[in-house]
């Protein structure tokens, strides 16, 4: 999908310029502002030191499958850069329900009490993450309940996005859904250049490719975006948000509320 845009991917990959974060000194990197996952960056130094002992760095390559549906969840991924797509796969069909970037975590559905993944988690944009085994995370959460609370707050927001995506698919038109997806993906990677193709947008949104192309051409004619080979650049973010359906504002506000909740409950020491 993105073989022709290495420069864009390098810009999106925040790990390209970040130092190696050793497990034993992870708290020191938090103080220096070098922890790239938003959830880890907001927990206390003591909690970060406790979980940091078990975190291991992992490079996320495009199309890498992190989890498969109906299989046990073995690892949880604290995203640092890149983008992961959560999908429902059934009877040869696929529907994307959420995207997760550096502000979130992949694989925490087990917190609801189950052990089996319901989503397929696939790397859309390459990047990096910190990975921890579920058994180790359970042990850390038992000793450090504040970590469990932070993860639950994110999981609640993620669940809201998944549910809202289902409603969006049957209630809103093609232009609104495309604009919402572009806004959410841009927020998730904190970038306005997105290495996505018409085929991908068509498949994850369940839209005809011709319709996606027609809508993106209209966006470009209006000066909202620019299309290049394998890359889409957002030029007028405010205009794009105006085209998006209410789902974008609802989902982004829920994520913002969850972040403000855990950023005020336990200040960093």
GROMACS .gro file of C-alpha atoms in nm:
model
  269
    1UNK     CA    1   0.000   0.000   0.000
    2UNK     CA    2   0.275   0.244   0.091
    3UNK     CA    3   0.584   0.115  -0.090
    4UNK     CA    4   0.619   0.440  -0.281
    5UNK     CA    5   0.615   0.678   0.013
    6UNK     CA    6   0.911   0.589   0.239
    7UNK     CA    7   0.972   0.953   0.331
    8UNK     CA    8   0.618   0.993   0.457
    9UNK     CA    9   0.637   0.676   0.663
   10UNK     CA   10   0.965   0.785   0.814
   11UNK     CA   11   0.805   1.112   0.918
   12UNK     CA   12   0.511   0.928   1.070
   13UNK     CA   13   0.736   0.686   1.258
   14UNK     CA   14   0.821   0.873   1.575
   15UNK     CA   15   1.060   0.596   1.675
   16UNK     CA   16   1.300   0.699   1.399
   17UNK     CA   17   1.447   0.974   1.614
   18UNK     CA   18   1.376   0.854   1.966
   19UNK     CA   19   1.646   0.695   2.183
   20UNK     CA   20   1.637   0.337   2.305
   21UNK     CA   21   1.422   0.326   2.616
   22UNK     CA   22   1.563   0.063   2.849
   23UNK     CA   23   1.329  -0.113   3.087
   24UNK     CA   24   1.529  -0.029   3.397
   25UNK     CA   25   1.531   0.347   3.337
   26UNK     CA   26   1.186   0.400   3.186
   27UNK     CA   27   1.086   0.645   3.458
   28UNK     CA   28   1.384   0.865   3.375
   29UNK     CA   29   1.264   0.889   3.016
   30UNK     CA   30   0.919   0.991   3.137
   31UNK     CA   31   1.068   1.282   3.326
   32UNK     CA   32   1.249   1.385   3.008
   33UNK     CA   33   0.925   1.368   2.808
   34UNK     CA   34   1.045   1.080   2.592
   35UNK     CA   35   0.773   0.824   2.667
   36UNK     CA   36   0.575   0.817   2.345
   37UNK     CA   37   0.256   0.639   2.451
   38UNK     CA   38   0.005   0.887   2.590
   39UNK     CA   39  -0.124   0.654   2.864
   40UNK     CA   40   0.222   0.559   2.990
   41UNK     CA   41   0.326   0.924   2.980
   42UNK     CA   42   0.047   1.020   3.221
   43UNK     CA   43   0.088   0.759   3.494
   44UNK     CA   44   0.303   0.815   3.800
   45UNK     CA   45   0.675   0.746   3.794
   46UNK     CA   46   0.627   0.463   4.043
   47UNK     CA   47   0.363   0.294   3.826
   48UNK     CA   48   0.573   0.346   3.515
   49UNK     CA   49   0.874   0.185   3.682
   50UNK     CA   50   0.658  -0.114   3.783
   51UNK     CA   51   0.518  -0.177   3.436
   52UNK     CA   52   0.837  -0.074   3.257
   53UNK     CA   53   1.017  -0.379   3.390
   54UNK     CA   54   0.797  -0.596   3.167
   55UNK     CA   55   0.767  -0.380   2.856
   56UNK     CA   56   0.962  -0.476   2.548
   57UNK     CA   57   1.005  -0.266   2.232
   58UNK     CA   58   0.860  -0.396   1.909
   59UNK     CA   59   0.869  -0.266   1.554
   60UNK     CA   60   0.527  -0.261   1.389
   61UNK     CA   61   0.547  -0.342   1.020
   62UNK     CA   62   0.273  -0.269   0.771
   63UNK     CA   63   0.009  -0.544   0.755
   64UNK     CA   64   0.149  -0.714   1.067
   65UNK     CA   65  -0.133  -0.896   1.246
   66UNK     CA   66  -0.116  -0.839   1.621
   67UNK     CA   67  -0.426  -1.034   1.713
   68UNK     CA   68  -0.670  -1.269   1.545
   69UNK     CA   69  -1.037  -1.309   1.638
   70UNK     CA   70  -1.139  -1.611   1.845
   71UNK     CA   71  -0.784  -1.663   1.967
   72UNK     CA   72  -0.637  -1.599   2.313
   73UNK     CA   73  -0.496  -1.252   2.375
   74UNK     CA   74  -0.127  -1.305   2.456
   75UNK     CA   75   0.016  -0.952   2.445
   76UNK     CA   76  -0.096  -0.595   2.502
   77UNK     CA   77   0.063  -0.323   2.287
   78UNK     CA   78   0.117   0.031   2.412
   79UNK     CA   79   0.134   0.221   2.083
   80UNK     CA   80   0.414   0.474   2.034
   81UNK     CA   81   0.379   0.550   1.663
   82UNK     CA   82   0.198   0.417   1.361
   83UNK     CA   83  -0.166   0.314   1.336
   84UNK     CA   84  -0.349  -0.013   1.408
   85UNK     CA   85  -0.686  -0.103   1.260
   86UNK     CA   86  -0.937  -0.303   1.468
   87UNK     CA   87  -1.164  -0.513   1.249
   88UNK     CA   88  -1.457  -0.747   1.271
   89UNK     CA   89  -1.404  -1.034   1.028
   90UNK     CA   90  -1.684  -1.277   0.943
   91UNK     CA   91  -1.800  -1.482   0.645
   92UNK     CA   92  -1.536  -1.336   0.417
   93UNK     CA   93  -1.631  -0.977   0.501
   94UNK     CA   94  -1.447  -0.716   0.706
   95UNK     CA   95  -1.553  -0.399   0.886
   96UNK     CA   96  -1.317  -0.166   1.067
   97UNK     CA   97  -1.453  -0.056   1.405
   98UNK     CA   98  -1.169   0.165   1.534
   99UNK     CA   99  -0.815   0.288   1.475
  100UNK     CA  100  -0.554   0.317   1.750
  101UNK     CA  101  -0.244   0.535   1.749
  102UNK     CA  102   0.003   0.660   2.006
  103UNK     CA  103  -0.279   0.764   2.239
  104UNK     CA  104  -0.395   0.411   2.303
  105UNK     CA  105  -0.342   0.042   2.364
  106UNK     CA  106  -0.414  -0.266   2.154
  107UNK     CA  107  -0.537  -0.586   2.317
  108UNK     CA  108  -0.704  -0.475   2.641
  109UNK     CA  109  -1.047  -0.625   2.571
  110UNK     CA  110  -0.952  -0.896   2.822
  111UNK     CA  111  -1.026  -0.640   3.094
  112UNK     CA  112  -1.397  -0.705   3.036
  113UNK     CA  113  -1.335  -1.055   3.167
  114UNK     CA  114  -1.280  -1.258   2.850
  115UNK     CA  115  -0.965  -1.427   2.724
  116UNK     CA  116  -1.045  -1.441   2.352
  117UNK     CA  117  -0.999  -1.154   2.107
  118UNK     CA  118  -1.309  -1.046   1.917
  119UNK     CA  119  -1.114  -0.824   1.677
  120UNK     CA  120  -0.848  -0.873   1.418
  121UNK     CA  121  -0.580  -0.611   1.491
  122UNK     CA  122  -0.372  -0.517   1.186
  123UNK     CA  123  -0.097  -0.258   1.148
  124UNK     CA  124  -0.208  -0.001   0.893
  125UNK     CA  125   0.078   0.251   0.924
  126UNK     CA  126   0.416   0.113   1.042
  127UNK     CA  127   0.559   0.236   1.370
  128UNK     CA  128   0.658   0.110   1.712
  129UNK     CA  129   0.506  -0.005   2.039
  130UNK     CA  130   0.589  -0.138   2.385
  131UNK     CA  131   0.459  -0.490   2.432
  132UNK     CA  132   0.375  -0.673   2.755
  133UNK     CA  133   0.245  -1.024   2.813
  134UNK     CA  134  -0.112  -1.036   2.946
  135UNK     CA  135  -0.004  -1.248   3.244
  136UNK     CA  136   0.258  -0.989   3.341
  137UNK     CA  137   0.015  -0.702   3.296
  138UNK     CA  138  -0.240  -0.873   3.518
  139UNK     CA  139   0.027  -0.909   3.787
  140UNK     CA  140   0.126  -0.543   3.759
  141UNK     CA  141  -0.235  -0.424   3.769
  142UNK     CA  142  -0.298  -0.625   4.084
  143UNK     CA  143  -0.007  -0.449   4.253
  144UNK     CA  144  -0.074  -0.112   4.090
  145UNK     CA  145  -0.454  -0.060   4.063
  146UNK     CA  146  -0.408   0.291   3.920
  147UNK     CA  147  -0.272   0.134   3.601
  148UNK     CA  148  -0.584  -0.080   3.573
  149UNK     CA  149  -0.802   0.230   3.615
  150UNK     CA  150  -0.618   0.416   3.339
  151UNK     CA  151  -0.657   0.122   3.101
  152UNK     CA  152  -1.026   0.087   3.182
  153UNK     CA  153  -1.081   0.453   3.102
  154UNK     CA  154  -0.923   0.405   2.761
  155UNK     CA  155  -1.112   0.078   2.703
  156UNK     CA  156  -1.443   0.252   2.771
  157UNK     CA  157  -1.363   0.519   2.513
  158UNK     CA  158  -1.250   0.255   2.262
  159UNK     CA  159  -1.570   0.055   2.315
  160UNK     CA  160  -1.773   0.371   2.253
  161UNK     CA  161  -1.590   0.424   1.924
  162UNK     CA  162  -1.657   0.066   1.813
  163UNK     CA  163  -2.029   0.099   1.887
  164UNK     CA  164  -2.052   0.442   1.726
  165UNK     CA  165  -1.883   0.311   1.413
  166UNK     CA  166  -2.161   0.054   1.371
  167UNK     CA  167  -2.426   0.325   1.401
  168UNK     CA  168  -2.236   0.552   1.163
  169UNK     CA  169  -2.230   0.286   0.894
  170UNK     CA  170  -2.608   0.270   0.869
  171UNK     CA  171  -2.701   0.631   0.943
  172UNK     CA  172  -2.453   0.858   0.763
  173UNK     CA  173  -2.364   0.916   0.402
  174UNK     CA  174  -2.040   0.846   0.220
  175UNK     CA  175  -1.896   1.198   0.243
  176UNK     CA  176  -1.959   1.223   0.618
  177UNK     CA  177  -1.807   0.883   0.690
  178UNK     CA  178  -1.496   0.946   0.480
  179UNK     CA  179  -1.438   1.283   0.644
  180UNK     CA  180  -1.483   1.133   0.991
  181UNK     CA  181  -1.236   0.851   0.921
  182UNK     CA  182  -0.973   1.092   0.791
  183UNK     CA  183  -1.013   1.315   1.099
  184UNK     CA  184  -0.990   1.022   1.342
  185UNK     CA  185  -0.686   0.872   1.167
  186UNK     CA  186  -0.515   1.211   1.158
  187UNK     CA  187  -0.575   1.255   1.531
  188UNK     CA  188  -0.449   0.904   1.607
  189UNK     CA  189  -0.111   0.961   1.440
  190UNK     CA  190  -0.094   1.338   1.502
  191UNK     CA  191  -0.024   1.401   1.134
  192UNK     CA  192  -0.200   1.543   0.829
  193UNK     CA  193  -0.029   1.317   0.577
  194UNK     CA  194  -0.189   0.972   0.565
  195UNK     CA  195  -0.053   0.684   0.352
  196UNK     CA  196  -0.391   0.539   0.251
  197UNK     CA  197  -0.536   0.431  -0.081
  198UNK     CA  198  -0.884   0.447  -0.229
  199UNK     CA  199  -0.901   0.067  -0.214
  200UNK     CA  200  -0.829   0.064   0.157
  201UNK     CA  201  -1.088   0.329   0.239
  202UNK     CA  202  -1.340   0.144   0.028
  203UNK     CA  203  -1.280  -0.187   0.206
  204UNK     CA  204  -1.279  -0.066   0.568
  205UNK     CA  205  -1.582   0.160   0.525
  206UNK     CA  206  -1.779  -0.085   0.314
  207UNK     CA  207  -1.816   0.165   0.028
  208UNK     CA  208  -1.785   0.127  -0.348
  209UNK     CA  209  -1.439   0.224  -0.469
  210UNK     CA  210  -1.587   0.447  -0.741
  211UNK     CA  211  -1.784   0.634  -0.478
  212UNK     CA  212  -1.476   0.683  -0.260
  213UNK     CA  213  -1.280   0.816  -0.558
  214UNK     CA  214  -1.562   1.053  -0.652
  215UNK     CA  215  -1.584   1.192  -0.300
  216UNK     CA  216  -1.209   1.239  -0.264
  217UNK     CA  217  -1.193   1.418  -0.599
  218UNK     CA  218  -1.463   1.653  -0.475
  219UNK     CA  219  -1.269   1.712  -0.151
  220UNK     CA  220  -0.959   1.792  -0.356
  221UNK     CA  221  -1.144   2.032  -0.584
  222UNK     CA  222  -1.264   2.214  -0.274
  223UNK     CA  223  -0.907   2.244  -0.144
  224UNK     CA  224  -0.970   2.023   0.160
  225UNK     CA  225  -0.720   1.750   0.071
  226UNK     CA  226  -0.448   1.670  -0.180
  227UNK     CA  227  -0.404   1.324  -0.330
  228UNK     CA  228  -0.069   1.184  -0.433
  229UNK     CA  229   0.038   0.831  -0.515
  230UNK     CA  230  -0.047   0.626  -0.207
  231UNK     CA  231  -0.072   0.937   0.010
  232UNK     CA  232  -0.347   1.173   0.114
  233UNK     CA  233  -0.267   1.512   0.269
  234UNK     CA  234  -0.520   1.713   0.468
  235UNK     CA  235  -0.485   2.083   0.381
  236UNK     CA  236  -0.797   2.232   0.540
  237UNK     CA  237  -0.858   2.046   0.864
  238UNK     CA  238  -1.142   2.271   0.981
  239UNK     CA  239  -1.330   2.222   0.654
  240UNK     CA  240  -1.282   1.846   0.678
  241UNK     CA  241  -1.427   1.843   1.031
  242UNK     CA  242  -1.728   2.037   0.906
  243UNK     CA  243  -1.791   1.768   0.647
  244UNK     CA  244  -1.762   1.489   0.905
  245UNK     CA  245  -2.071   1.347   1.071
  246UNK     CA  246  -2.144   1.397   1.441
  247UNK     CA  247  -1.967   1.067   1.514
  248UNK     CA  248  -1.626   1.229   1.485
  249UNK     CA  249  -1.697   1.491   1.751
  250UNK     CA  250  -1.865   1.236   1.977
  251UNK     CA  251  -1.576   0.988   1.957
  252UNK     CA  252  -1.303   1.251   1.994
  253UNK     CA  253  -1.480   1.410   2.291
  254UNK     CA  254  -1.504   1.072   2.469
  255UNK     CA  255  -1.132   1.011   2.421
  256UNK     CA  256  -1.055   1.364   2.542
  257UNK     CA  257  -1.270   1.309   2.851
  258UNK     CA  258  -1.091   0.984   2.935
  259UNK     CA  259  -0.752   1.154   2.904
  260UNK     CA  260  -0.851   1.448   3.122
  261UNK     CA  261  -0.992   1.206   3.379
  262UNK     CA  262  -0.670   1.019   3.435
  263UNK     CA  263  -0.448   1.325   3.392
  264UNK     CA  264  -0.617   1.494   3.690
  265UNK     CA  265  -0.669   1.196   3.920
  266UNK     CA  266  -0.306   1.121   3.992
  267UNK     CA  267  -0.053   1.389   3.900
  268UNK     CA  268   0.295   1.282   3.798
  269UNK     CA  269   0.550   1.299   4.075
   0.00000   0.00000   0.00000
